[in-house]
Amino acid sequence: MTTTLEAPPRKAPRARSRGTGGGRGRREILLLMLPALVPVLVFSVGPLLYGIYLAFTDARSGRNAEVSFTGLENFGDLLGDGDFWSSFRIGLIWAVSVTVLQFLASLGLALLLNQNLRLRGLARVLALVPWAMPPVVIGLMWRLVYHPNAGILNATLQDLGLISHNVDWLNDFSIALPAVIVVGVWTGMPQTTVVLLAALQGVPKELYEAVHVDGAGTWRRFWNITLPQLRPVIVAITSLDFVWNINQFGLVYVLTQGGPGGRTRLPMLFAYEEAFRYGFFGYAAALGVAIVIVVLAVLGVYLWRQMREAD
Amino acid sequence: MRRSVKTAMAVAVAAVLGLSAGCGSEGGGGAAGSGSGESVKLRFLSLAWQKESLAANKALVEEWNKANPKIQVEYVQGSWDNVNDQLVTAFEAGDPPDVIHNDSPALAGFAGRGYLSDLSKTLPAELKSDIPQAAWDTVTFSDGKGGQGVYGVPFLQESQVILANKKLLEEAKVRIPTTEEPWTWDEFSEIAKKLTKPGKTFGAAWALKSPVNRVLNLSLNFGGTFFQDNGGKTTVKVGPEEKEVLQRIHDQLHKDKSADPSALGMGGADPLPAFFAGKYALLPAGVFMRQQVVEQAPEGFEWITIPPLKGQTAQQGAVSQTLSVAADSKHQEEAMKFISFFLNGPNQAKLAKGDWLVPTSQSAAKDPSLTTEENGWAVAAASAKNLVVAPYLKVNGFDEWKSKVATPTLQQYFANKISLDEAAKKLVDEGNKVLERYQR
């Protein structure tokens, strides 16, 4: 470690003096990056490769467990694992609906916050609050909101006369997933809103003035100016949101632990249970790899289509 | 949110860290060596959660620490909700707590994977003879290498009783059962019907949010074992014996309409407010529920504890709370010493009172405060005689069968979404597929 730490200052000035030199400079840049790269390699890339390796073994928990290479067996099992595919379906429903609803709600909020309202500063700060909370705290908080007997949601709905008896939001087979999706939307809104708001502020005023002169209404302005201008940002943030959402773990783990009867068991939760509840590390690693492949494929298609349309 | 960018591989990554740490743990150490003169530090993972029980546990640890300056015990708080996940990671990392509080269904898996110490050689004779063999059976498992071992000391047991609203029973003039002459299941359904007043009172309320262990334990009333051994291979079995209790509960819910279907999603103390309000006359529950009743019941509410029901027998599957020693613990001997202090007769009596459960210790069971008529203690104590080891305790992979197959299937069956035959088929077909993974 000490040598790598000493190296940069000694070589740095030379690298700069030679300016944008050829191979030599690149090697020195690499050297400069080394201190930052070491932790990445050790703590990120290494375990990642090991995880991929595990996916091809029958690694299990146990003091005396012997690990042997099994090739594609885990992936074969996975194709026939109905529980995983139903969990995957739930994951897709979750990720797509959360991403879409999040986007629509955030776009609305961002448009609102972009108006010249009173107390706009305060409102913008408040919109960020969910971002400041860790998923576990959000989960606990919403569990209280949804509590069948003591929750504020049931109490409010009862007072308004909308329901006659308390609903057990997180334990009902058909309501649990929608209830969790609502929390997911709430949780992810701040960063989507902030990004969209920033993009809105970057739309040149002249464009609006121009269409205003042409006599376009609010809706036309939104459709023909705002949306096309936001397009790259929308593509970026929805793809990121999708990845974040399909990989969501902590929130749902705290809210329902995948229950009732597996109705909210997202793929990540499923993989977690395989590894840490039942002890099949190899299989769980294979699930991880499979999920990465599917997510990359879905994103690839989406981004490719967006790019093509943009051209 | 930000953190989850990388969760795609987090499982694999965590598994890697866990495994590599597990491999390198041989030389790792406890806090202090066990050399002469130096004091030893033990970590005790406790899952006590009820107020009185917490107090009893902590008081005992304190008492021990005062009397044994050389073996200091650190109380570590755990939770029933996630103790098994926590333990898997701790075991794999090679740094588990020395003394582990858990329950017997969890031990089979851990024992088979070599995480727990076999205590059969190190148990002091006194502790061994104080606890009956039936209780030891609940903690005796295969060691995963063809042998058998004792992987915990069982100390508190739970039996299923029925809590009843005394006033409603008296109004309906039904026979109050005794331990010698308990209600049969037939009598129970008749009485539940009699107690039901449409729109006002349900005869019974089955809080079956986690239905599997309850149903399996009760099914022994009719000899329903749910698992069978086919020449060394365990398979799921749902025949006429297993269907009895399932069918009877289902009948109460959907045929007799004497049990409230909206109680199905409830767990723990959820049905109590309605019970106190006279909306439910009978509340099948574990004996520990008595504490919640005593704590929460409004002034003047009268209740009694109905002894376990009888089918062909009154036998129920026993689940014991246990203390085990981690195989990776550096202080096996000291841990055993602490356990034998913690679970001696007088101390078990304190713990049993704290958790409102039945002690396994025969000397503790004689404690007058555990046999008094008050608050149903006499019924609880007598119910211990019907506890036998449930077959599912020995099934490797039971946990996965329970959470992936049995829980959703039973929930759907009780909610009247599938028929009994469909449920039985699911339990068997999907169940056997799960069990197969563990028998490769």
Short mmCIF file of N, CA and C in Angstrom, two decimals, chain B residues 18 25 29 51 53 66 88 95 121 143 147 156 192 201 231 259 262 280 282 302 305 330 347 351 358 378 409:
data_model
loop_
_atom_site.label_atom_id
_atom_site.label_comp_id
_atom_site.label_asym_id
_atom_site.label_seq_id
_atom_site.Cartn_x
_atom_site.Cartn_y
_atom_site.Cartn_z
N GLY B 18 -19.18 -14.64 3.33
CA GLY B 18 -19.53 -15.59 4.37
C GLY B 18 -18.69 -16.84 4.25
N SER B 25 -11.82 -19.38 9.49
CA SER B 25 -12.16 -19.08 10.87
C SER B 25 -11.49 -19.99 11.88
N GLY B 29 -10.53 -16.12 17.02
CA GLY B 29 -10.62 -16.35 18.45
C GLY B 29 -11.79 -15.69 19.13
N LYS B 51 -42.29 -8.96 28.49
CA LYS B 51 -41.65 -8.12 29.51
C LYS B 51 -41.13 -8.93 30.70
N SER B 53 -40.54 -12.06 30.88
CA SER B 53 -39.54 -13.02 30.48
C SER B 53 -38.17 -12.36 30.32
N LYS B 66 -22.35 -12.51 38.77
CA LYS B 66 -21.88 -12.18 40.11
C LYS B 66 -21.20 -13.38 40.74
N VAL B 88 -27.50 -18.30 10.48
CA VAL B 88 -26.80 -18.85 9.31
C VAL B 88 -25.58 -17.98 8.98
N ASP B 95 -18.35 -16.93 13.64
CA ASP B 95 -18.35 -16.15 14.87
C ASP B 95 -19.73 -16.14 15.51
N LYS B 121 -22.68 -36.04 25.44
CA LYS B 121 -21.58 -36.49 26.31
C LYS B 121 -21.35 -35.53 27.48
N ASP B 143 -26.77 -36.23 12.97
CA ASP B 143 -25.66 -35.27 12.89
C ASP B 143 -25.20 -35.07 11.45
N GLY B 147 -24.88 -40.47 12.44
CA GLY B 147 -25.07 -40.67 13.88
C GLY B 147 -26.22 -39.83 14.41
N LEU B 156 -38.61 -24.85 27.66
CA LEU B 156 -40.00 -24.41 27.80
C LEU B 156 -40.81 -25.03 26.68
N ALA B 192 -69.27 -24.87 19.77
CA ALA B 192 -69.01 -23.65 19.03
C ALA B 192 -70.27 -23.20 18.29
N THR B 201 -72.00 -12.96 17.99
CA THR B 201 -70.90 -13.74 18.55
C THR B 201 -70.55 -14.91 17.64
N GLY B 231 -37.91 -45.92 3.57
CA GLY B 231 -36.56 -46.47 3.44
C GLY B 231 -35.50 -45.40 3.38
N ALA B 259 -67.08 -20.13 13.22
CA ALA B 259 -65.78 -19.47 13.45
C ALA B 259 -65.67 -18.29 12.49
N SER B 262 -62.77 -13.75 9.31
CA SER B 262 -61.88 -12.59 9.26
C SER B 262 -60.80 -12.67 10.33
N TYR B 280 -65.95 -13.17 20.26
CA TYR B 280 -65.51 -14.56 20.14
C TYR B 280 -65.68 -15.24 21.49
N LEU B 282 -64.75 -18.66 22.09
CA LEU B 282 -63.63 -19.56 22.30
C LEU B 282 -62.45 -19.13 21.44
N GLU B 302 -64.16 -12.27 32.73
CA GLU B 302 -63.91 -13.58 33.30
C GLU B 302 -63.59 -14.58 32.20
N THR B 305 -59.37 -21.43 31.09
CA THR B 305 -58.54 -22.14 30.14
C THR B 305 -59.11 -23.54 29.95
N LYS B 330 -15.39 -21.42 21.48
CA LYS B 330 -14.10 -21.84 22.03
C LYS B 330 -14.25 -22.33 23.47
N ASN B 347 -34.61 -22.14 38.40
CA ASN B 347 -34.50 -21.12 37.36
C ASN B 347 -35.50 -21.36 36.23
N LEU B 351 -38.27 -18.87 34.52
CA LEU B 351 -38.41 -18.61 33.09
C LEU B 351 -39.82 -18.98 32.61
N VAL B 358 -44.84 -23.99 29.76
CA VAL B 358 -44.68 -25.11 30.68
C VAL B 358 -43.20 -25.52 30.71
N ALA B 378 -52.93 -24.71 36.20
CA ALA B 378 -53.10 -26.15 36.42
C ALA B 378 -53.37 -26.86 35.10
N THR B 409 -50.53 -22.84 0.95
CA THR B 409 -51.60 -23.82 0.65
C THR B 409 -52.65 -23.81 1.75
#
